[in-house]
GROMACS .gro file of C-alpha atoms in nm:
model
  346
    1MET     CA    1   1.276   6.496  -0.707
    2GLU     CA    2   1.205   6.164  -0.491
    3ASP     CA    3   1.276   5.885  -0.472
    4ASP     CA    4   1.042   5.588  -0.473
    5PHE     CA    5   1.078   5.280  -0.242
    6GLU     CA    6   0.930   4.916  -0.217
    7ILE     CA    7   0.953   4.788   0.148
    8TRP     CA    8   0.940   4.414   0.170
    9VAL     CA    9   0.935   4.279   0.510
   10ASP     CA   10   0.974   3.908   0.532
   11TYR     CA   11   0.819   3.680   0.852
   12PRO     CA   12   0.828   3.319   0.972
   13GLN     CA   13   0.530   3.165   0.770
   14GLN     CA   14   0.308   3.002   1.055
   15ILE     CA   15   0.095   2.661   1.023
   16ASN     CA   16  -0.241   2.609   1.170
   17TYR     CA   17  -0.193   2.256   1.215
   18ASP     CA   18  -0.551   2.222   1.235
   19MET     CA   19  -0.671   2.423   0.966
   20TYR     CA   20  -0.431   2.218   0.769
   21LEU     CA   21  -0.586   1.881   0.812
   22GLN     CA   22  -0.945   1.999   0.768
   23TRP     CA   23  -0.775   2.168   0.443
   24LEU     CA   24  -0.648   1.788   0.331
   25LYS     CA   25  -1.005   1.672   0.412
   26GLY     CA   26  -1.161   1.918   0.158
   27ASP     CA   27  -1.356   2.098   0.472
   28SER     CA   28  -1.384   2.471   0.273
   29GLU     CA   29  -1.278   2.812   0.486
   30ALA     CA   30  -1.626   2.873   0.670
   31ASP     CA   31  -1.588   2.507   0.783
   32ALA     CA   32  -1.220   2.541   0.882
   33ALA     CA   33  -1.340   2.896   1.078
   34LYS     CA   34  -1.606   2.691   1.300
   35ARG     CA   35  -1.383   2.461   1.433
   36GLN     CA   36  -1.181   2.692   1.566
   37PRO     CA   37  -1.199   2.758   1.964
   38GLU     CA   38  -1.265   3.163   1.952
   39TYR     CA   39  -1.523   3.105   1.649
   40HIS     CA   40  -1.775   3.229   1.911
   41ARG     CA   41  -1.659   3.518   1.991
   42PHE     CA   42  -1.449   3.661   1.687
   43GLN     CA   43  -1.588   3.519   1.379
   44VAL     CA   44  -1.500   3.797   1.134
   45HIS     CA   45  -1.093   3.730   1.284
   46SER     CA   46  -1.199   3.336   1.262
   47LEU     CA   47  -1.299   3.317   0.901
   48GLN     CA   48  -0.991   3.575   0.823
   49GLU     CA   49  -0.755   3.338   0.957
   50ALA     CA   50  -0.916   3.024   0.751
   51MET     CA   51  -0.927   3.225   0.426
   52ASP     CA   52  -0.514   3.371   0.515
   53GLN     CA   53  -0.440   2.976   0.638
   54TYR     CA   54  -0.590   2.861   0.277
   55HIS     CA   55  -0.451   3.094   0.025
   56LEU     CA   56  -0.112   3.010   0.194
   57PHE     CA   57  -0.179   2.585   0.199
   58ALA     CA   58  -0.260   2.673  -0.194
   59PHE     CA   59   0.108   2.865  -0.232
   60LEU     CA   60   0.240   2.620  -0.087
   61GLU     CA   61   0.071   2.319  -0.254
   62LYS     CA   62   0.287   2.303  -0.578
   63SER     CA   63   0.594   2.292  -0.394
   64LEU     CA   64   0.445   1.991  -0.207
   65GLN     CA   65   0.405   1.758  -0.530
   66ASN     CA   66   0.792   1.855  -0.595
   67PRO     CA   67   0.877   1.844  -0.173
   68PRO     CA   68   1.262   1.895  -0.295
   69SER     CA   69   1.175   2.306  -0.403
   70LEU     CA   70   0.925   2.330  -0.033
   71PHE     CA   71   1.310   2.195   0.176
   72HIS     CA   72   1.542   2.391  -0.028
   73SER     CA   73   1.420   2.689  -0.128
   74ALA     CA   74   1.552   2.973   0.047
   75ASN     CA   75   1.258   3.191  -0.054
   76ASN     CA   76   1.010   2.968   0.242
   77SER     CA   77   1.056   3.131   0.609
   78LEU     CA   78   0.878   2.787   0.743
   79PRO     CA   79   1.086   2.589   1.030
   80GLN     CA   80   1.206   2.246   0.886
   81ALA     CA   81   0.986   2.073   1.143
   82SER     CA   82   0.632   2.265   1.020
   83ARG     CA   83   0.832   2.171   0.641
   84GLU     CA   84   0.830   1.802   0.741
   85TRP     CA   85   0.517   1.773   0.907
   86ILE     CA   86   0.345   1.948   0.589
   87VAL     CA   87   0.464   1.708   0.372
   88ASN     CA   88   0.412   1.363   0.557
   89ARG     CA   89   0.110   1.416   0.610
   90TYR     CA   90   0.015   1.546   0.203
   91TYR     CA   91   0.114   1.221   0.114
   92GLU     CA   92  -0.013   1.008   0.412
   93PHE     CA   93  -0.371   0.789   0.253
   94ASP     CA   94  -0.677   0.660   0.367
   95GLU     CA   95  -0.668   0.322   0.402
   96THR     CA   96  -1.006   0.286   0.257
   97PHE     CA   97  -0.954   0.464  -0.007
   98LEU     CA   98  -0.543   0.333  -0.090
   99ARG     CA   99  -0.745  -0.053  -0.099
  100GLN     CA  100  -1.082   0.090  -0.335
  101LEU     CA  101  -0.803   0.182  -0.594
  102LEU     CA  102  -0.564  -0.099  -0.564
  103GLY     CA  103  -0.622  -0.342  -0.882
  104ARG     CA  104  -0.708  -0.056  -1.105
  105ASN     CA  105  -0.529   0.144  -1.295
  106LEU     CA  106  -0.384   0.480  -1.244
  107SER     CA  107  -0.536   0.629  -1.562
  108SER     CA  108  -0.717   0.975  -1.590
  109ARG     CA  109  -1.037   0.792  -1.643
  110THR     CA  110  -0.986   0.627  -1.310
  111ARG     CA  111  -0.976   0.987  -1.231
  112ASN     CA  112  -1.265   1.114  -1.360
  113LYS     CA  113  -1.497   0.817  -1.138
  114LEU     CA  114  -1.355   0.901  -0.805
  115ASP     CA  115  -1.650   1.056  -0.681
  116ASP     CA  116  -1.835   0.723  -0.668
  117ILE     CA  117  -1.551   0.610  -0.440
  118SER     CA  118  -1.628   0.991  -0.242
  119ARG     CA  119  -1.964   0.909  -0.221
  120ARG     CA  120  -1.911   0.549  -0.111
  121LEU     CA  121  -1.628   0.631   0.136
  122GLY     CA  122  -1.730   0.921   0.296
  123LEU     CA  123  -1.494   1.124   0.179
  124SER     CA  124  -1.434   1.451  -0.018
  125GLN     CA  125  -1.358   1.495  -0.381
  126LYS     CA  126  -1.086   1.718  -0.332
  127SER     CA  127  -0.958   1.413  -0.027
  128CYS     CA  128  -0.984   1.196  -0.307
  129ARG     CA  129  -0.785   1.321  -0.616
  130ARG     CA  130  -0.521   1.450  -0.391
  131GLN     CA  131  -0.469   1.078  -0.280
  132PHE     CA  132  -0.523   0.993  -0.667
  133ASP     CA  133  -0.199   1.232  -0.772
  134ASN     CA  134   0.046   1.080  -0.504
  135ALA     CA  135   0.002   0.754  -0.556
  136ARG     CA  136   0.018   0.832  -0.964
  137ARG     CA  137   0.363   1.082  -0.941
  138VAL     CA  138   0.486   0.849  -0.710
  139PHE     CA  139   0.412   0.496  -0.897
  140LYS     CA  140   0.535   0.742  -1.187
  141ALA     CA  141   0.897   0.874  -1.044
  142VAL     CA  142   1.002   0.535  -0.933
  143GLU     CA  143   0.825   0.323  -1.205
  144ASP     CA  144   1.139   0.248  -1.409
  145GLU     CA  145   1.372   0.239  -1.056
  146GLU     CA  146   1.591  -0.084  -1.011
  147GLY     CA  147   1.715  -0.194  -0.707
  148ALA     CA  148   1.553  -0.091  -0.270
  149LEU     CA  149   1.280   0.080  -0.393
  150GLU     CA  150   1.154   0.268  -0.054
  151ALA     CA  151   1.491   0.453  -0.027
  152ARG     CA  152   1.444   0.586  -0.350
  153ILE     CA  153   1.094   0.739  -0.248
  154GLY     CA  154   1.213   0.859   0.039
  155GLN     CA  155   1.473   1.067  -0.117
  156LEU     CA  156   1.271   1.188  -0.368
  157PHE     CA  157   0.959   1.258  -0.195
  158MET     CA  158   1.139   1.343   0.171
  159ILE     CA  159   0.862   1.154   0.345
  160ARG     CA  160   0.945   0.957   0.680
  161PRO     CA  161   1.060   0.571   0.644
  162ASP     CA  162   0.734   0.390   0.730
  163LEU     CA  163   0.539   0.583   0.464
  164ALA     CA  164   0.810   0.536   0.198
  165GLN     CA  165   0.716   0.149   0.318
  166GLN     CA  166   0.396   0.143   0.197
  167TYR     CA  167   0.425   0.405  -0.092
  168ALA     CA  168   0.718   0.084  -0.240
  169ARG     CA  169   0.483  -0.159  -0.207
  170VAL     CA  170   0.182  -0.075  -0.335
  171ALA     CA  171   0.387  -0.003  -0.626
  172PHE     CA  172   0.567  -0.365  -0.635
  173LEU     CA  173   0.168  -0.427  -0.698
  174LEU     CA  174   0.121  -0.191  -0.895
  175ASN     CA  175   0.430  -0.333  -1.142
  176ASN     CA  176   0.333  -0.613  -1.113
  177ARG     CA  177  -0.023  -0.564  -1.202
  178PHE     CA  178  -0.200  -0.850  -0.978
  179HIS     CA  179  -0.576  -0.861  -0.957
  180MET     CA  180  -0.646  -0.712  -0.663
  181GLY     CA  181  -1.068  -0.588  -0.689
  182GLY     CA  182  -1.345  -0.832  -0.728
  183ARG     CA  183  -1.582  -1.001  -0.470
  184LYS     CA  184  -1.351  -1.282  -0.400
  185LEU     CA  185  -1.096  -1.075  -0.245
  186ALA     CA  186  -1.323  -0.819  -0.078
  187SER     CA  187  -1.252  -0.937   0.288
  188LEU     CA  188  -0.936  -0.858   0.253
  189THR     CA  189  -0.792  -0.514   0.375
  190LEU     CA  190  -0.566  -0.282   0.310
  191ALA     CA  191  -0.248  -0.517   0.548
  192ASP     CA  192  -0.348  -0.757   0.327
  193LEU     CA  193  -0.242  -0.649   0.032
  194LEU     CA  194   0.055  -0.468   0.174
  195CYS     CA  195   0.165  -0.759   0.369
  196ALA     CA  196   0.143  -1.013   0.093
  197ALA     CA  197   0.396  -0.760  -0.141
  198GLU     CA  198   0.617  -0.759   0.191
  199HIS     CA  199   0.723  -1.032   0.142
  200LEU     CA  200   0.698  -1.162  -0.201
  201SER     CA  201   0.894  -0.816  -0.291
  202ALA     CA  202   1.145  -0.993  -0.047
  203HIS     CA  203   1.189  -1.347  -0.152
  204TRP     CA  204   1.051  -1.357  -0.475
  205THR     CA  205   1.258  -0.992  -0.701
  206GLY     CA  206   1.570  -0.991  -0.721
  207ALA     CA  207   1.906  -1.253  -0.589
  208PRO     CA  208   1.860  -1.368  -0.267
  209GLY     CA  209   1.976  -1.149  -0.032
  210SER     CA  210   1.973  -0.832  -0.244
  211PRO     CA  211   1.751  -0.548  -0.187
  212ALA     CA  212   1.358  -0.602  -0.263
  213SER     CA  213   1.357  -0.530  -0.629
  214PRO     CA  214   0.993  -0.399  -0.805
  215GLU     CA  215   1.040  -0.626  -1.019
  216ILE     CA  216   1.016  -1.090  -0.914
  217ASP     CA  217   1.243  -1.250  -1.077
  218ARG     CA  218   1.197  -1.417  -1.419
  219ALA     CA  219   1.451  -1.678  -1.412
  220PHE     CA  220   1.246  -1.804  -1.084
  221LEU     CA  221   0.876  -1.772  -1.233
  222ILE     CA  222   1.081  -1.987  -1.524
  223ASP     CA  223   1.215  -2.241  -1.289
  224LEU     CA  224   0.909  -2.301  -1.129
  225GLY     CA  225   0.677  -2.341  -1.441
  226ALA     CA  226   0.919  -2.671  -1.394
  227LEU     CA  227   0.720  -2.789  -1.088
  228LYS     CA  228   0.443  -2.923  -1.230
  229SER     CA  229   0.526  -3.271  -1.359
  230SER     CA  230   0.668  -3.293  -0.982
  231LEU     CA  231   0.304  -3.350  -0.850
  232THR     CA  232   0.318  -3.705  -0.848
  233GLY     CA  233   0.065  -3.898  -0.602
  234ASP     CA  234   0.377  -4.000  -0.411
  235ALA     CA  235   0.504  -3.632  -0.349
  236ILE     CA  236   0.130  -3.592  -0.230
  237GLU     CA  237   0.150  -3.832   0.017
  238ALA     CA  238   0.505  -3.739   0.088
  239GLN     CA  239   0.398  -3.431   0.208
  240ARG     CA  240   0.079  -3.547   0.392
  241GLY     CA  241   0.356  -3.740   0.542
  242ARG     CA  242   0.545  -3.464   0.707
  243VAL     CA  243   0.200  -3.247   0.787
  244ARG     CA  244   0.051  -3.609   0.972
  245GLY     CA  245   0.423  -3.668   1.202
  246ALA     CA  246   0.403  -3.299   1.294
  247THR     CA  247   0.023  -3.266   1.453
  248THR     CA  248  -0.178  -3.500   1.643
  249GLY     CA  249  -0.526  -3.557   1.753
  250THR     CA  250  -0.819  -3.286   1.667
  251GLN     CA  251  -0.566  -3.085   1.481
  252GLN     CA  252  -0.438  -3.337   1.255
  253ALA     CA  253  -0.746  -3.428   1.198
  254ARG     CA  254  -0.874  -3.082   1.078
  255LEU     CA  255  -0.596  -3.056   0.845
  256GLU     CA  256  -0.634  -3.374   0.695
  257ALA     CA  257  -0.897  -3.270   0.562
  258VAL     CA  258  -0.696  -3.023   0.317
  259VAL     CA  259  -0.434  -3.104   0.330
  260ARG     CA  260  -0.443  -3.251  -0.025
  261PRO     CA  261  -0.576  -3.018  -0.199
  262VAL     CA  262  -0.415  -2.754  -0.102
  263ILE     CA  263  -0.018  -2.911  -0.196
  264LYS     CA  264  -0.205  -2.919  -0.556
  265ALA     CA  265  -0.343  -2.563  -0.594
  266LEU     CA  266   0.028  -2.443  -0.387
  267VAL     CA  267   0.212  -2.672  -0.671
  268GLY     CA  268  -0.048  -2.583  -0.979
  269ILE     CA  269  -0.029  -2.177  -0.867
  270ALA     CA  270   0.372  -2.215  -0.874
  271ALA     CA  271   0.315  -2.413  -1.188
  272GLY     CA  272   0.153  -2.167  -1.362
  273LEU     CA  273   0.345  -1.829  -1.250
  274HIS     CA  274   0.546  -1.872  -1.580
  275LYS     CA  275   0.258  -1.706  -1.757
  276THR     CA  276   0.140  -1.336  -1.760
  277LYS     CA  277  -0.240  -1.440  -1.665
  278HIS     CA  278  -0.107  -1.628  -1.374
  279LEU     CA  279   0.137  -1.403  -1.210
  280GLN     CA  280  -0.142  -1.154  -1.244
  281ASN     CA  281  -0.442  -1.326  -1.108
  282LEU     CA  282  -0.254  -1.514  -0.794
  283PHE     CA  283  -0.422  -1.364  -0.541
  284VAL     CA  284  -0.729  -1.440  -0.676
  285ASP     CA  285  -0.594  -1.840  -0.767
  286VAL     CA  286  -0.390  -1.776  -0.381
  287PHE     CA  287  -0.761  -1.645  -0.185
  288ASP     CA  288  -0.980  -1.911  -0.390
  289LYS     CA  289  -0.862  -2.212  -0.382
  290VAL     CA  290  -0.621  -2.196  -0.036
  291VAL     CA  291  -0.735  -1.977   0.196
  292GLN     CA  292  -1.105  -2.016   0.123
  293PRO     CA  293  -1.086  -2.386   0.217
  294CYS     CA  294  -0.861  -2.360   0.479
  295ARG     CA  295  -1.148  -2.075   0.629
  296GLU     CA  296  -1.396  -2.288   0.608
  297ARG     CA  297  -1.302  -2.589   0.800
  298GLY     CA  298  -1.225  -2.298   1.062
  299LEU     CA  299  -0.823  -2.347   1.113
  300GLY     CA  300  -0.674  -2.141   1.315
  301ARG     CA  301  -0.349  -2.006   1.355
  302GLU     CA  302  -0.144  -2.254   1.513
  303ASP     CA  303  -0.268  -2.526   1.228
  304MET     CA  304  -0.194  -2.279   0.940
  305LEU     CA  305   0.154  -2.267   1.140
  306ALA     CA  306   0.194  -2.651   1.216
  307LEU     CA  307   0.067  -2.745   0.799
  308LEU     CA  308   0.316  -2.450   0.635
  309ASP     CA  309   0.627  -2.533   0.868
  310ALA     CA  310   0.520  -2.923   0.760
  311LEU     CA  311   0.535  -2.842   0.341
  312GLN     CA  312   0.831  -2.567   0.439
  313ALA     CA  313   1.028  -2.878   0.597
  314CYS     CA  314   0.916  -3.147   0.417
  315ALA     CA  315   1.065  -2.875   0.053
  316HIS     CA  316   1.380  -2.938   0.225
  317GLU     CA  317   1.430  -3.258   0.301
  318GLY     CA  318   1.470  -3.366  -0.043
  319GLY     CA  319   1.247  -3.548  -0.271
  320PRO     CA  320   1.011  -3.459  -0.583
  321LEU     CA  321   0.912  -3.120  -0.455
  322SER     CA  322   1.233  -2.990  -0.290
  323ALA     CA  323   1.336  -2.791  -0.606
  324PRO     CA  324   1.502  -2.433  -0.448
  325CYS     CA  325   1.235  -2.251  -0.616
  326TYR     CA  326   1.007  -2.416  -0.465
  327GLN     CA  327   1.154  -2.308  -0.147
  328ARG     CA  328   1.162  -2.019  -0.223
  329PHE     CA  329   0.806  -1.937  -0.342
  330LEU     CA  330   0.725  -2.111  -0.022
  331ARG     CA  331   0.947  -1.904   0.169
  332GLY     CA  332   0.766  -1.572   0.038
  333LEU     CA  333   0.393  -1.690   0.046
  334ALA     CA  334   0.381  -1.892   0.386
  335PRO     CA  335   0.364  -1.581   0.559
  336VAL     CA  336   0.114  -1.440   0.392
  337LEU     CA  337  -0.122  -1.754   0.365
  338LEU     CA  338  -0.063  -1.710   0.756
  339HIS     CA  339  -0.174  -1.329   0.810
  340TRP     CA  340  -0.497  -1.415   0.502
  341CYS     CA  341  -0.630  -1.725   0.704
  342ARG     CA  342  -0.677  -1.590   0.989
  343PRO     CA  343  -1.090  -1.603   1.092
  344VAL     CA  344  -1.245  -1.266   0.922
  345PRO     CA  345  -1.484  -1.162   1.222
  346SER     CA  346  -1.882  -1.255   1.108
   0.00000   0.00000   0.00000
């Protein structure tokens, strides 16, 4: 009687990193093969390698969507460094694509309309779908989390700290449902919005000194609602005087033209944030009532720095607009304004 034997040979899986990047971009196996240096001499071999690699990538994708399973699986013979590399590349995103997503619901309806974004940006549909699904997966995983999101995202998805930080800031923007689309905000880049998320989450969430949270402190917003009664002529003149005292010459003349409407706009915006609609319109109002007028007057970085320093100093000196909540409001918004008010290249 003959015995039957089943032989299984295990060998380390080898990732062709160039082909992996092409797979992420949505290139076909044939295109990936043609990009290999030896393609013109060994076409059949190059195509077979591409097919083998794409089969491996498709096999790994389920684990890439749940990275801890990739790192903790005993059946995976990829080296640790390779696992880290492919996971980080899988979760990286195209900045222009992510900017298009911000301000939209991460719903199935939006996913079904990715073709238009794909054509407009020159990205493959596969790449757009992967990036969309990644953003939705990360957001769903942490939408009910409290406290610092960055560490939690890094723990759940095994991605490097800077990438986890970017996803945490995106989650903050999405969680608070800020309006970020439309023509008025078209000039704001992803970096502009992530800058806003960085500073607002650092100063407007949780207790002072605590880790940034996805939720803006509701008590803080309610306190801001009382500011409207503080917007008196005397309060405006006090702040105008502080700006005049901190500037000279042509800079003083430039700022004099905008200081009054900027003060009124900032206090008005702050006082309305306790209402959901006003909070969602925060970026639109800030851009329309503060950033755009400053840009139109040609204010440079030094001008904006002088204006914001003077307004914050005045808030600390006492008077109608010295409430702690307004100081906190300015601490969060001032660096955003400084970043957003830069001149736009013509």
